[in-house]
Coordinates of C-alpha atoms in Angstrom, one line a residue:
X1 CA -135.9 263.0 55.0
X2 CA -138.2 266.2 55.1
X3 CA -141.4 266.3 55.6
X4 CA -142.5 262.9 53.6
X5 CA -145.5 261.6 55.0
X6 CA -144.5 258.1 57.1
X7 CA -147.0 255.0 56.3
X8 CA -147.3 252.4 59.2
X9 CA -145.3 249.3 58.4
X10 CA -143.3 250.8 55.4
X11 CA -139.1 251.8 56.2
X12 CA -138.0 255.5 56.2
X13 CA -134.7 254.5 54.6
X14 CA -132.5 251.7 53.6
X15 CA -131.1 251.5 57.8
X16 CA -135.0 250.9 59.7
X17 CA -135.9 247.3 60.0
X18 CA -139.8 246.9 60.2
X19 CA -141.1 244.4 62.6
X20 CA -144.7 243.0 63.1
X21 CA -145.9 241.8 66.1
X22 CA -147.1 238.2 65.9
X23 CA -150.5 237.7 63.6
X24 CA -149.7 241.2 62.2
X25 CA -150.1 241.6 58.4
X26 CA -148.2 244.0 56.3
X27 CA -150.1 246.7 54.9
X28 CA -150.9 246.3 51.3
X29 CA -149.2 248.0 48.5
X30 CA -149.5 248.3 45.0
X31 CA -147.1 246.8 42.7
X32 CA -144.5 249.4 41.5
X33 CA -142.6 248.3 38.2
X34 CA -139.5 249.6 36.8
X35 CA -140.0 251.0 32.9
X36 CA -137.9 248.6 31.9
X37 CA -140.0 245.5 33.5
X38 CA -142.8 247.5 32.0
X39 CA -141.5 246.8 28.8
X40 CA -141.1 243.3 29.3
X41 CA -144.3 242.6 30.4
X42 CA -146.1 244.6 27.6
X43 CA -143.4 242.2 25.2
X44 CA -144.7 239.0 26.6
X45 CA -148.1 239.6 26.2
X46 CA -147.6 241.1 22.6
X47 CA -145.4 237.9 21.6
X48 CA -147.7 234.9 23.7
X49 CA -149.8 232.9 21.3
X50 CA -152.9 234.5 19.5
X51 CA -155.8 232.8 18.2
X52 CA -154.9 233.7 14.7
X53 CA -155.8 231.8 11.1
X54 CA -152.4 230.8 9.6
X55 CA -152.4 229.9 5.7
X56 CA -149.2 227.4 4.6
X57 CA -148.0 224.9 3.2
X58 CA -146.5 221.4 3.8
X59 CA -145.0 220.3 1.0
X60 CA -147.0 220.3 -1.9
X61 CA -150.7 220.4 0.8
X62 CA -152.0 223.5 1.1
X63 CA -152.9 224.1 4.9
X64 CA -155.4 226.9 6.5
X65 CA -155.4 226.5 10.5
X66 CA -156.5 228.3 13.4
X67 CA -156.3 227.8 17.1
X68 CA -159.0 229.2 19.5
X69 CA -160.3 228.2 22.7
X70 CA -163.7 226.0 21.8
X71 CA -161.8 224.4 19.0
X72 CA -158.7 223.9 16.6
X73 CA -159.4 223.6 12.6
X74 CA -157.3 222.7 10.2
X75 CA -158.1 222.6 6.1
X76 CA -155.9 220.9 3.9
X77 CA -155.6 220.9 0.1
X78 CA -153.8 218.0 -1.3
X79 CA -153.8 218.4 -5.6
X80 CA -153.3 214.9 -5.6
X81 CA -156.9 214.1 -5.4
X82 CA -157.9 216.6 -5.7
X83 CA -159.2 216.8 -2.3
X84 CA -159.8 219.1 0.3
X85 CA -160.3 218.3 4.4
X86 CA -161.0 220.3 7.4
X87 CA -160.9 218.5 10.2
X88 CA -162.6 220.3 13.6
X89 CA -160.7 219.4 17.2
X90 CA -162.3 220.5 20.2
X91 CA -161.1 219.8 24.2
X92 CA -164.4 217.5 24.4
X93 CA -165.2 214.5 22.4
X94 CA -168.0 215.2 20.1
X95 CA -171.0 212.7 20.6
X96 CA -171.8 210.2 18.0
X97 CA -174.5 211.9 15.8
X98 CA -175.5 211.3 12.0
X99 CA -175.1 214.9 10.9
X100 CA -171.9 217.5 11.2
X101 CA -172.4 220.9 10.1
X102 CA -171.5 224.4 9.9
X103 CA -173.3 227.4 10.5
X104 CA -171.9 230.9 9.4
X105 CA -172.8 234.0 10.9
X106 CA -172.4 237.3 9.3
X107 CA -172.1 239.2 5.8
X108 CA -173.2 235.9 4.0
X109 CA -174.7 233.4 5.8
X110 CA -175.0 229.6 5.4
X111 CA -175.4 226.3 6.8
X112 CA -173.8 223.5 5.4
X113 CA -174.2 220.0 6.8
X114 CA -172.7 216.6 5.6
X115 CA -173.5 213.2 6.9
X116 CA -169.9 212.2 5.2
X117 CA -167.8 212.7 8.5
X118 CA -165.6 210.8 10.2
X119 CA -164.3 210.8 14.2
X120 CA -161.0 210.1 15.5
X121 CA -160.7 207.4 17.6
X122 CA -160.7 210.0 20.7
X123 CA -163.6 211.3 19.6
X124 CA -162.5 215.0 19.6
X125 CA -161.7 215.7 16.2
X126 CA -164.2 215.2 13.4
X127 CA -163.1 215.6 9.6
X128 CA -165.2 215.9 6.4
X129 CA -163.2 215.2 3.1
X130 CA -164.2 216.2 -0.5
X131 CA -163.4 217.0 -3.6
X132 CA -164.8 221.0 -3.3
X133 CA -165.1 223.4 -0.6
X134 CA -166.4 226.4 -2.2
X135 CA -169.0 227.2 0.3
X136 CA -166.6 226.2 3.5
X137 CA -164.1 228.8 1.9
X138 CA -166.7 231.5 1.5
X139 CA -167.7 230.8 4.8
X140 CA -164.8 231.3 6.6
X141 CA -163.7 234.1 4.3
X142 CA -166.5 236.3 4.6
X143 CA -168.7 235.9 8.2
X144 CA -168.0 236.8 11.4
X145 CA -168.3 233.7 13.6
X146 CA -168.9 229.8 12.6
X147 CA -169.9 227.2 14.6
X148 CA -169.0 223.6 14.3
X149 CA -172.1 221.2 15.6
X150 CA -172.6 217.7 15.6
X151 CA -175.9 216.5 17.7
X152 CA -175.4 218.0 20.9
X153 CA -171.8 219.1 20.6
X154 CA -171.1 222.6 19.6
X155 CA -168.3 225.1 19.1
X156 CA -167.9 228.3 17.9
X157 CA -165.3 229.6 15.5
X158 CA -163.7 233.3 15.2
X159 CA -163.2 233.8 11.8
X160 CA -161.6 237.3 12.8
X161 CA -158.8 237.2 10.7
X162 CA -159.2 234.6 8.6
X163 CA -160.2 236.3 5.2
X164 CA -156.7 237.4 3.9
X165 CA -155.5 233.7 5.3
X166 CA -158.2 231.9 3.2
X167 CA -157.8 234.0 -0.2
X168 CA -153.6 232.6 1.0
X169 CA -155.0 229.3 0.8
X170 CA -157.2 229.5 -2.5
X171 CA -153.9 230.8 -4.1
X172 CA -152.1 228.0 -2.9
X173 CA -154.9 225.6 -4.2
X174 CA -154.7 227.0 -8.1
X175 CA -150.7 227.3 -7.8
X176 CA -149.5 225.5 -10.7
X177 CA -146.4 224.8 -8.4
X178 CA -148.2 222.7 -6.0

């Protein structure tokens, strides 16, 4: 086959077998992928969950959620109260303390707090109900990060994304059709 260079452990062609003595490892090689596999990988990486803000709709409640790693939050908007609820689920259960909050970070920053908050019986979701959430919505529409504390518990929020997916949601909330 020419005057290929021969590497120690690797066939010349499809006929040589390679054998290694006992406690011999095979030299390393770096993995070679077909285009095509290429193009499947790329694929599955482009179409595997993202930690996005998703505005909706379930029935006539408005929804806003968003999946990240330190926590999962989900605002609802039902006109039948009115009343609006974001509810904050982290992998932890958040410790028992007297005062939830949240703290944005960025353009316009704020801290709201509420003593008006309620935990599941797990522990890892807290919620906050009432009948406004102006400053939540401007919040998330218009910082960078929040973060969600309650005594010693803490997580932050991305709020990369979530501006177009919040003006969504106050849409939905003044839609005469909901």
């Amino acid at each position: 086959m020419g005057n290929r260079p021969r590497t120690p452990g690797v066939p010349d062609g499809p006929r040589q077998a390679t054998r290694l003595s006992e406690g011999a490892v095979p030299a390393a090689r770096e993995p070679c992928y077909h285009p095509a596999m290429r193009a499947l990988i790329l694929l599955a990486l482009l179409t595997s969950p993202a930690h996005a803000w998703q505005a909706g709709s379930e029935g006539a409640i408005c929804t806003l959620r968003h999946s990240g790693p330190a926590a999962d939050v989900r605002l609802t908007y039902d006109p039948d109260g009115p009343l609006y609820s974001i509810t904050v689920t982290t992998p932890a259960p958040w410790p028992d303390a007297p005062v939830f909050g949240l703290q944005f970070d960025g353009s316009r920053p704020n801290i709201i707090t509420t003593t008006r908050h309620e935990r599941d019986e797990t522990g890892h979701s807290l919620t906050v109900t009432d009948s406004g959430f102006g400053n939540v919505l401007d919040g998330l529409e218009f910082n960078r990060t929040a973060i969600a504390f309650a005594g010693q518990g803490l997580a932050r929020i991305d709020l990369t994304g979530a501006a177009p997916e919040v003006q969504i949601f106050r849409a939905c909330t003044t839609s005469p059709s909901v």
